[in-house]
Amino acid sequence: MSLNAASHNPPGIKTGPVSGQPPSASIETTAALLGASTEDPLGQHEGGQDQGDRAAGTKVKSAKELEKERKKAEKQKKFDEKKAKTVNGSIIVGTSKTKEKKVKQESTKDEPLPEYNEPTPPGQKKRLDSLDDPFHKAYIPKVVESGWYAWWEKSGFFEPELAADNKVKEEGCFVIPEPPPNVTGALHMGHALPNALQDTLIRWNRMRGLSTLWVPGCDHASISTQTVVEKMLRRKGISRHDLGRKKFIEKVFEWKEEKQQNINNTIRRMGGSLDWSRERFTMDEGHTLATIEHFVRLHEEGLIYRANRLVNWCTALNTGISNLELDNKELQGRTLLSVPGYERKVEFGVMTHFNYPIEGSDEVIEIATTRPETMLGDTGIAVCPTEARWKHLIGKNAKHPFIEDRLLPIFTDEHVKEGLGTGAMKVTPAHDQADYDIGKRHDLQFINIFTDDGLINHNGGDFEGLKRYDARYKVIQALKERGIYVKAEDNPMIIPVCQKSGDIIEYLLKPQWWMDMRSMADAAIKVVQDGEIKIRPMSAEREYFRWLKDIQPWCISRQLWWGHQVPAYFVDIEGLPNDQSDGERWVAGRSNKEAEQKARAKFPGKSFKLQQDEDVLDTWFTSGMWPFSIMGWPKKTQDMELFYPTSLLETGWDILFFWVARMIMLGIKLTGKIPFREVYCHPLVRDSEGRKMSKSLGNVIDPLDVMEGITLEKLHDKLLVGNLDPKEMTTATKFQQASFPEGIPECGADAVRFSLINYTTGGGDINFDIKVIHGYRRFCNKIYQATKYVLGKLPTDFTPLRTANKNSKESLSELWILHKFTTTAANINQALAAREFSEATSISYQYWYTNLCDVYIENSKSIILDGTPEEQHSAQQTLYTALEGGLTMIHPFMPFLSEELWQRLPRRPGDKCPSIVKAAYPQYNKELDDPASEEAYELVLAVSKAIRSLAAQYDIKDSANVHIKPKTSKAAETCQAQLHSIKSLGGKATYGSSAAITILNSSNNDPSGCVVQAVGASAAVYLLVKGRIDIDAEIQKAKQRLAKASESVEKQRKIVGGEGWAKMKEEAQKVERRKLEDAESEVGVLGGSIQQFERLKIE
């Protein structure tokens, strides 16, 4: 086989890395995998399990064996020379170890390869070059992953395959509406995660024979996109008002086309198998039609209405925003924060106390506030019903100190809690949600004191024209001058901050469009409670219920230009006041003509003009229809008939309320059906330090940079393209220097996908670490090299069996790997069905790394080299089945690598499948399930491992004298029958002129002069060490091991039959009993070993 000829690849040099051990797939295998990494940094397949016993060296062979091998090598050499192709002077690899070592030595001197350019024309099936080609000797992600996607897409593999009657196939359908990424720029690792998870499920179900559909698209993201484009224009000295609405929207569409193409290219590079023929955009013609229908229909039902209510207002952007578009910043006390539009930082986290004078007396009432400037809008004072201090003031009025003739009624309200603050609360109904509700209950005045730009308006008296936070300091100064200021003290609080601008949110009264959500929320709760929709994980379901039960009306209008203009028209009636806050003066229409007809019907005989609302609809209003609008709703299309409801929505838990719940509500309301049957909420991707990814921190990573590699210098250059201020630039640069001092190495799409899927446990958020992803690149190399080895061992005329079943000639090791194959297939299918993504990847990792590469491929070498023709053929058939099955099993996780290698395999008779994309996914095969062979062969492996372990521990390099003492007749039978395999796997120590392995009877006395290692409860392995070790030192070691084993026995005895034992499942009880039996056996063996050592001293 060809060895890895690549050197390490510094960023920017596209060569294959030295292949080492990837990170462990599970806690249970960590120690073993780390050990393999230490022993074999190259990841090659050489003698022994997991590189065998490296300390043991090379097998010593007899003269007869050497002569036999010489003849075989001569024959093989002639065949290889005929078969091999020399490309650019590349070395022809033979089969001898001498030749392999020569290749390895020469390859390490190879110069870095030039930049690779895929020779296959886009859309054509990839041309597969020889594995001896310089670019194919080692695993190089770019080489392996190029050429395939365009062919997949052009071949229509991603389009749903229907039955002959143009309906979904008998196996059913599986449909995912891709959560549309915002068309605001490049994707990051947070987008790569859901792409990998969704594509895994799509590819898995496609291979299972279902009609699969994954619909791509992008979201117009009104506020984000408009903000970005406006910043871009400002750098050119242009404002959107300079362009006008029509030209500005044209400019945004131009920008959108470029960015959407970049997004799509990244998704393609990741291997996402979406049906691009159905690509959608939330402002395309179909979505515009759906949005208008949505609004008009619900307005006609009275669920959408016009009202003057509080909104989250961003003064920097001059628009209302949703709760999702703001961050709640927690302050522990006095804090100075930067606010857009202010040269100096502004003070927050301070509670200001002052007195309101009481009308007609010298008394005062003390109140406290964190927003002193809002007292200019106060219209009442609420008192705790049980607060005795102010009880006598109930029903009286306080006088506003700065606004002449404004009196503030004093009243009780349950909202004011005893013991909090002063027991009295200023009420500003127009600028606080709680105050708004109190104002409604007590019929207070609603006085707005702010302009849209955050200045004090005419209602602020002498403070008119001041910026809101400048007014804060002026108000405090005026309170002091009036003698009614009391004190200021630190106060923990939460500040709402606009994500887009960094501005502090104000709550303003605005006439807006609202949607009544209560009845729709009740329906959405019911479908989840009834099991029609399943939400995973359970924690997300609980939050879903909590939010819907407390749902409030939804403000659906935004003061922007980019987006769907509200299809509502104000009826400007001649002679009547132009009050646009009056909902009765508005009509909604699917067109101007329909709106005019409604206006004439509503105001017969009136002369009027129609004015369409200039506001746009909230982005979530449109994206809330995504699962059915992409299928053609409101039209009755074939896609609506075949693929709606969809199967699954995979998304982040952070938008469960703002998007997922709204899709469920709107789907039920507008289509009469649920939009999907399952919701899977993936974790958020954070940086290696657990921080949320942010451009200002420099920890937002482009998946392309991880897949293809990037130098540190180029990472720094990418920061210059953004809108970071100098301080943010410094922070981001420092993070990049600390996290990626040598840049990011080329990892490839398959490694990125596999690592992200493996991260997804269904638990907490993911701390992204580039070292882990690069580790899985080494796993890709392991698969690549294993496949190259197997291909090299299959004769040119090899024909696989028609089906992946037994041929009745299998050895024990073959029965073992076939058993592992079928149980692995069953377990992966079960894990993916349960959305246990990390478990699925761990199972496949274990199969490839431990079972196939480290055990079976290594153990098959002796059969292929020295076995009879019948044994060789059987081993080759089993190698093929295990390899083909392994590639198809891992395809949903690693589509490129699996296709590259699968295409090189010979096909089974009658197999016309053009691509692994369409291949059948492995299923459980009862014929291959053989637990008895598994148990027997794992005893062989365990005994062999014990021999190697003892030989290494006591530095026995050759001519070992080994005794195996089975504890059961079944174990004795296995050891006797597999003695040759045990010797072959036992390492170098089992060879030599005086080497011997003896099988003892269970009734035999323990052999003298030996050290011992227990092999569970099945056997014990004895190694003769008399005369070759320091006995006193070994006695001490054995006593320490005995003490530890005795502790294990005591621990297990407390578990078996102890508290909680009866509640354990039967399988768990079986495991614990086995642990106890093994521990007791080890105690017995070690006790006997100590006695043997003591006798050795006497002998």
Coordinates of N, CA, C and O in Angstrom, one line a residue, residues 4 18-26 29-46 48-52 54 754 758 772 774-787 816-817 820-821 824 828 840-859 861 882-883 885-887 889-890 894 897 941:
N4 N 1.7 7.6 3.5 CA 1.5 9.0 3.5 C 2.8 9.8 3.2 O 3.7 9.8 4.1
V18 N 0.8 15.2 8.1 CA 1.1 14.0 8.7 C -0.1 13.5 9.4 O -0.7 14.3 10.2
S19 N -0.5 12.3 9.2 CA -1.8 11.9 9.8 C -1.6 11.4 11.2 O -0.8 10.5 11.4
G20 N -2.3 11.9 12.1 CA -2.2 11.5 13.5 C -3.5 11.1 14.1 O -4.5 11.1 13.4
Q21 N -3.5 10.8 15.4 CA -4.8 10.3 16.0 C -5.8 11.5 16.2 O -5.4 12.5 16.8
P22 N -7.0 11.4 15.7 CA -8.0 12.4 15.9 C -8.4 12.3 17.4 O -8.2 11.3 18.0
P23 N -9.1 13.4 17.8 CA -9.6 13.4 19.2 C -10.6 12.2 19.4 O -11.3 11.8 18.5
S24 N -10.8 11.8 20.6 CA -11.6 10.6 20.9 C -13.1 10.9 20.6 O -13.5 12.0 20.7
A25 N -13.7 9.9 20.3 CA -15.1 10.0 19.9 C -16.0 9.8 21.2 O -17.2 10.2 21.1
S26 N -15.5 9.3 22.2 CA -16.3 9.1 23.4 C -15.4 9.1 24.6 O -14.2 8.8 24.5
T29 N -13.4 5.7 25.1 CA -12.3 5.3 24.3 C -11.1 6.3 24.4 O -10.1 6.2 23.6
T30 N -11.2 7.4 25.2 CA -10.2 8.4 25.2 C -8.8 7.9 25.4 O -7.9 8.2 24.7
A31 N -8.6 7.0 26.5 CA -7.3 6.6 26.8 C -6.7 5.8 25.7 O -5.5 5.9 25.3
A32 N -7.5 4.9 25.1 CA -7.0 4.0 24.0 C -6.6 4.9 22.8 O -5.6 4.6 22.2
L33 N -7.4 5.9 22.5 CA -7.2 6.7 21.3 C -5.9 7.6 21.5 O -5.1 7.8 20.6
L34 N -5.8 8.1 22.7 CA -4.6 8.9 22.9 C -3.4 8.1 22.9 O -2.3 8.5 22.4
G35 N -3.5 6.9 23.3 CA -2.4 5.9 23.3 C -2.0 5.7 21.8 O -0.8 5.7 21.5
A36 N -3.0 5.5 21.0 CA -2.7 5.2 19.6 C -2.0 6.4 18.9 O -1.2 6.3 18.1
S37 N -2.4 7.6 19.3 CA -1.8 8.8 18.8 C -0.4 8.9 19.1 O 0.5 9.3 18.3
T38 N -0.1 8.5 20.4 CA 1.3 8.6 20.8 C 2.2 7.6 20.1 O 3.3 7.8 19.6
E39 N 1.6 6.4 19.9 CA 2.4 5.3 19.3 C 2.5 5.5 17.8 O 3.5 5.1 17.2
D40 N 1.5 6.1 17.1 CA 1.5 6.1 15.7 C 1.1 7.5 15.2 O 0.0 7.7 14.7
P41 N 2.0 8.5 15.2 CA 1.7 9.8 14.7 C 1.4 9.8 13.2 O 0.8 10.8 12.7
L42 N 1.8 8.8 12.5 CA 1.6 8.8 11.0 C 0.3 8.1 10.6 O -0.2 8.3 9.5
G43 N -0.3 7.4 11.5 CA -1.6 6.7 11.2 C -1.5 5.7 10.1 O -2.4 5.4 9.4
Q44 N -0.3 5.0 10.0 CA -0.2 4.0 9.0 C -0.7 2.6 9.5 O -0.8 2.4 10.7
H45 N -0.8 1.7 8.6 CA -1.2 0.3 8.9 C 0.0 -0.5 8.9 O 0.5 -1.0 7.8
E46 N 0.6 -0.8 10.0 CA 1.7 -1.7 10.1 C 1.4 -2.8 11.1 O 0.3 -2.9 11.6
G48 N 0.4 -5.5 13.8 CA -0.2 -5.5 15.2 C -1.4 -4.6 15.3 O -1.5 -3.7 14.6
Q49 N -2.2 -5.0 16.3 CA -3.4 -4.2 16.5 C -3.0 -2.8 17.0 O -2.2 -2.6 17.9
D50 N -3.6 -1.7 16.3 CA -3.2 -0.4 16.7 C -1.7 -0.2 16.7 O -1.2 0.3 17.7
Q51 N -1.1 -0.5 15.6 CA 0.4 -0.6 15.5 C 1.0 -1.7 16.4 O 2.2 -1.7 16.6
G52 N 0.1 -2.5 16.8 CA 0.6 -3.7 17.6 C 1.4 -3.3 18.8 O 1.0 -2.4 19.5
R54 N 4.5 -1.7 19.5 CA 5.6 -1.0 18.9 C 6.9 -1.4 19.6 O 8.0 -1.4 19.0
F754 N -17.9 16.6 10.3 CA -17.9 15.5 11.3 C -17.7 16.0 12.7 O -18.4 15.6 13.6
N758 N -20.4 15.8 15.7 CA -19.9 15.1 16.9 C -20.1 15.9 18.2 O -20.3 15.5 19.2
V772 N -9.7 20.5 17.4 CA -10.6 19.3 17.3 C -10.9 19.0 15.9 O -10.8 17.9 15.4
H774 N -9.2 19.9 13.2 CA -8.0 19.4 12.5 C -7.7 18.0 12.9 O -7.1 17.2 12.1
G775 N -8.0 17.6 14.2 CA -7.9 16.2 14.6 C -8.7 15.3 13.7 O -8.3 14.2 13.4
Y776 N -9.9 15.7 13.4 CA -10.8 14.9 12.6 C -10.3 14.8 11.1 O -10.7 13.9 10.4
R777 N -9.5 15.8 10.7 CA -8.9 15.6 9.4 C -8.0 14.4 9.4 O -7.9 13.6 8.4
R778 N -7.3 14.1 10.5 CA -6.5 12.9 10.6 C -7.3 11.6 10.6 O -6.9 10.6 10.1
F779 N -8.5 11.7 11.1 CA -9.5 10.6 11.0 C -9.8 10.3 9.5 O -9.9 9.2 9.1
C780 N -10.0 11.4 8.8 CA -10.2 11.3 7.3 C -9.1 10.6 6.7 O -9.2 9.7 5.8
N781 N -7.9 10.9 7.1 CA -6.7 10.3 6.5 C -6.7 8.8 6.8 O -6.3 8.0 6.0
K782 N -7.1 8.4 8.0 CA -7.1 7.0 8.4 C -8.1 6.3 7.5 O -7.7 5.2 7.0
I783 N -9.2 6.8 7.2 CA -10.2 6.2 6.3 C -9.5 6.1 4.9 O -9.6 5.1 4.2
Y784 N -8.9 7.2 4.5 CA -8.3 7.2 3.1 C -7.2 6.1 3.0 O -7.2 5.4 2.0
Q785 N -6.3 6.1 4.0 CA -5.2 5.1 3.9 C -5.7 3.7 4.0 O -5.2 2.7 3.4
A786 N -6.8 3.4 4.8 CA -7.3 2.1 5.0 C -7.9 1.6 3.6 O -7.8 0.5 3.2
T787 N -8.6 2.5 3.0 CA -9.2 2.2 1.7 C -8.2 1.9 0.6 O -8.3 1.0 -0.2
W816 N -16.4 -11.8 13.2 CA -16.4 -10.7 14.2 C -16.6 -9.4 13.5 O -17.4 -8.6 13.9
I817 N -15.9 -9.0 12.4 CA -16.0 -7.7 11.8 C -17.4 -7.6 11.1 O -18.0 -6.5 11.1
K820 N -19.7 -6.8 13.8 CA -19.5 -5.3 14.2 C -20.2 -4.5 13.2 O -20.8 -3.4 13.5
F821 N -20.1 -4.8 11.9 CA -20.7 -4.0 10.8 C -22.2 -3.9 11.0 O -22.8 -2.9 10.9
T824 N -23.2 -2.1 14.1 CA -22.9 -0.7 14.0 C -24.0 0.0 13.1 O -24.5 1.1 13.4
I828 N -26.2 3.1 14.4 CA -26.2 4.4 13.8 C -27.6 4.8 13.3 O -28.1 5.9 13.5
A840 N -24.2 9.0 17.0 CA -24.1 8.4 15.6 C -22.6 8.6 15.1 O -22.1 7.6 14.6
T841 N -22.0 9.7 15.3 CA -20.7 9.9 14.8 C -19.7 9.1 15.6 O -18.7 8.5 15.1
S842 N -19.9 9.0 16.9 CA -19.0 8.2 17.8 C -19.1 6.7 17.4 O -18.0 6.0 17.4
I843 N -20.2 6.2 17.1 CA -20.4 4.8 16.7 C -19.6 4.6 15.4 O -18.9 3.6 15.2
S844 N -19.8 5.5 14.4 CA -19.1 5.3 13.1 C -17.6 5.4 13.3 O -16.8 4.7 12.7
Y845 N -17.2 6.3 14.1 CA -15.8 6.5 14.4 C -15.2 5.2 15.0 O -14.1 4.8 14.6
Q846 N -15.9 4.7 16.0 CA -15.4 3.5 16.6 C -15.3 2.3 15.6 O -14.4 1.5 15.7
Y847 N -16.3 2.2 14.7 CA -16.3 1.1 13.8 C -15.0 1.3 12.9 O -14.3 0.3 12.6
W848 N -14.8 2.5 12.3 CA -13.7 2.7 11.4 C -12.4 2.6 12.1 O -11.5 1.9 11.6
Y849 N -12.2 3.3 13.2 CA -10.9 3.4 13.8 C -10.5 2.1 14.5 O -9.5 1.6 14.3
T850 N -11.4 1.7 15.4 CA -11.0 0.6 16.3 C -11.3 -0.8 15.6 O -10.4 -1.6 15.6
N851 N -12.5 -0.9 15.1 CA -12.9 -2.3 14.6 C -12.2 -2.6 13.3 O -11.6 -3.6 13.1
L852 N -12.4 -1.7 12.3 CA -12.0 -2.0 10.9 C -10.5 -1.8 10.8 O -9.7 -2.7 10.4
C853 N -10.0 -0.6 11.1 CA -8.6 -0.3 10.8 C -7.6 -0.9 11.8 O -6.7 -1.6 11.4
D854 N -7.9 -0.7 13.1 CA -6.9 -1.2 14.1 C -7.0 -2.7 14.4 O -6.0 -3.3 14.9
V855 N -8.1 -3.3 14.0 CA -8.2 -4.7 14.3 C -8.3 -5.6 13.0 O -7.3 -6.3 12.7
Y856 N -9.4 -5.4 12.3 CA -9.6 -6.4 11.2 C -8.6 -6.2 10.1 O -8.1 -7.2 9.6
I857 N -8.4 -5.0 9.6 CA -7.5 -4.8 8.5 C -6.1 -5.3 8.9 O -5.4 -6.0 8.1
E858 N -5.7 -5.0 10.1 CA -4.4 -5.5 10.6 C -4.3 -7.0 10.6 O -3.4 -7.6 10.2
N859 N -5.4 -7.6 11.2 CA -5.4 -9.0 11.4 C -5.6 -9.8 10.1 O -5.2 -11.0 10.0
K861 N -4.1 -9.2 7.3 CA -2.8 -9.2 6.5 C -2.2 -10.5 6.5 O -1.7 -11.0 5.5
A882 N -16.9 -5.0 4.6 CA -16.7 -4.1 5.7 C -16.3 -2.7 5.3 O -16.7 -1.7 5.9
L883 N -15.6 -2.6 4.2 CA -15.2 -1.3 3.7 C -16.3 -0.6 3.0 O -16.6 0.6 3.3
G885 N -19.5 -1.1 3.3 CA -20.4 -0.7 4.3 C -20.0 0.5 5.2 O -20.8 1.4 5.5
G886 N -18.7 0.5 5.5 CA -18.2 1.6 6.3 C -18.3 3.0 5.5 O -18.7 4.0 6.1
L887 N -18.0 2.9 4.2 CA -18.1 4.2 3.5 C -19.6 4.7 3.3 O -19.8 5.9 3.4
M889 N -22.0 4.0 5.4 CA -22.4 4.4 6.8 C -21.9 5.8 7.1 O -22.6 6.6 7.7
I890 N -20.7 6.2 6.6 CA -20.2 7.5 7.0 C -20.5 8.6 6.0 O -20.3 9.7 6.2
M894 N -19.6 12.5 6.0 CA -18.5 12.9 5.2 C -18.8 12.6 3.7 O -18.3 11.6 3.2
L897 N -15.4 12.6 1.0 CA -14.4 11.5 1.1 C -15.0 10.1 0.8 O -14.4 9.3 0.1
L941 N -8.5 -11.2 21.1 CA -7.9 -9.9 21.2 C -7.4 -9.6 22.5 O -6.3 -9.0 22.7

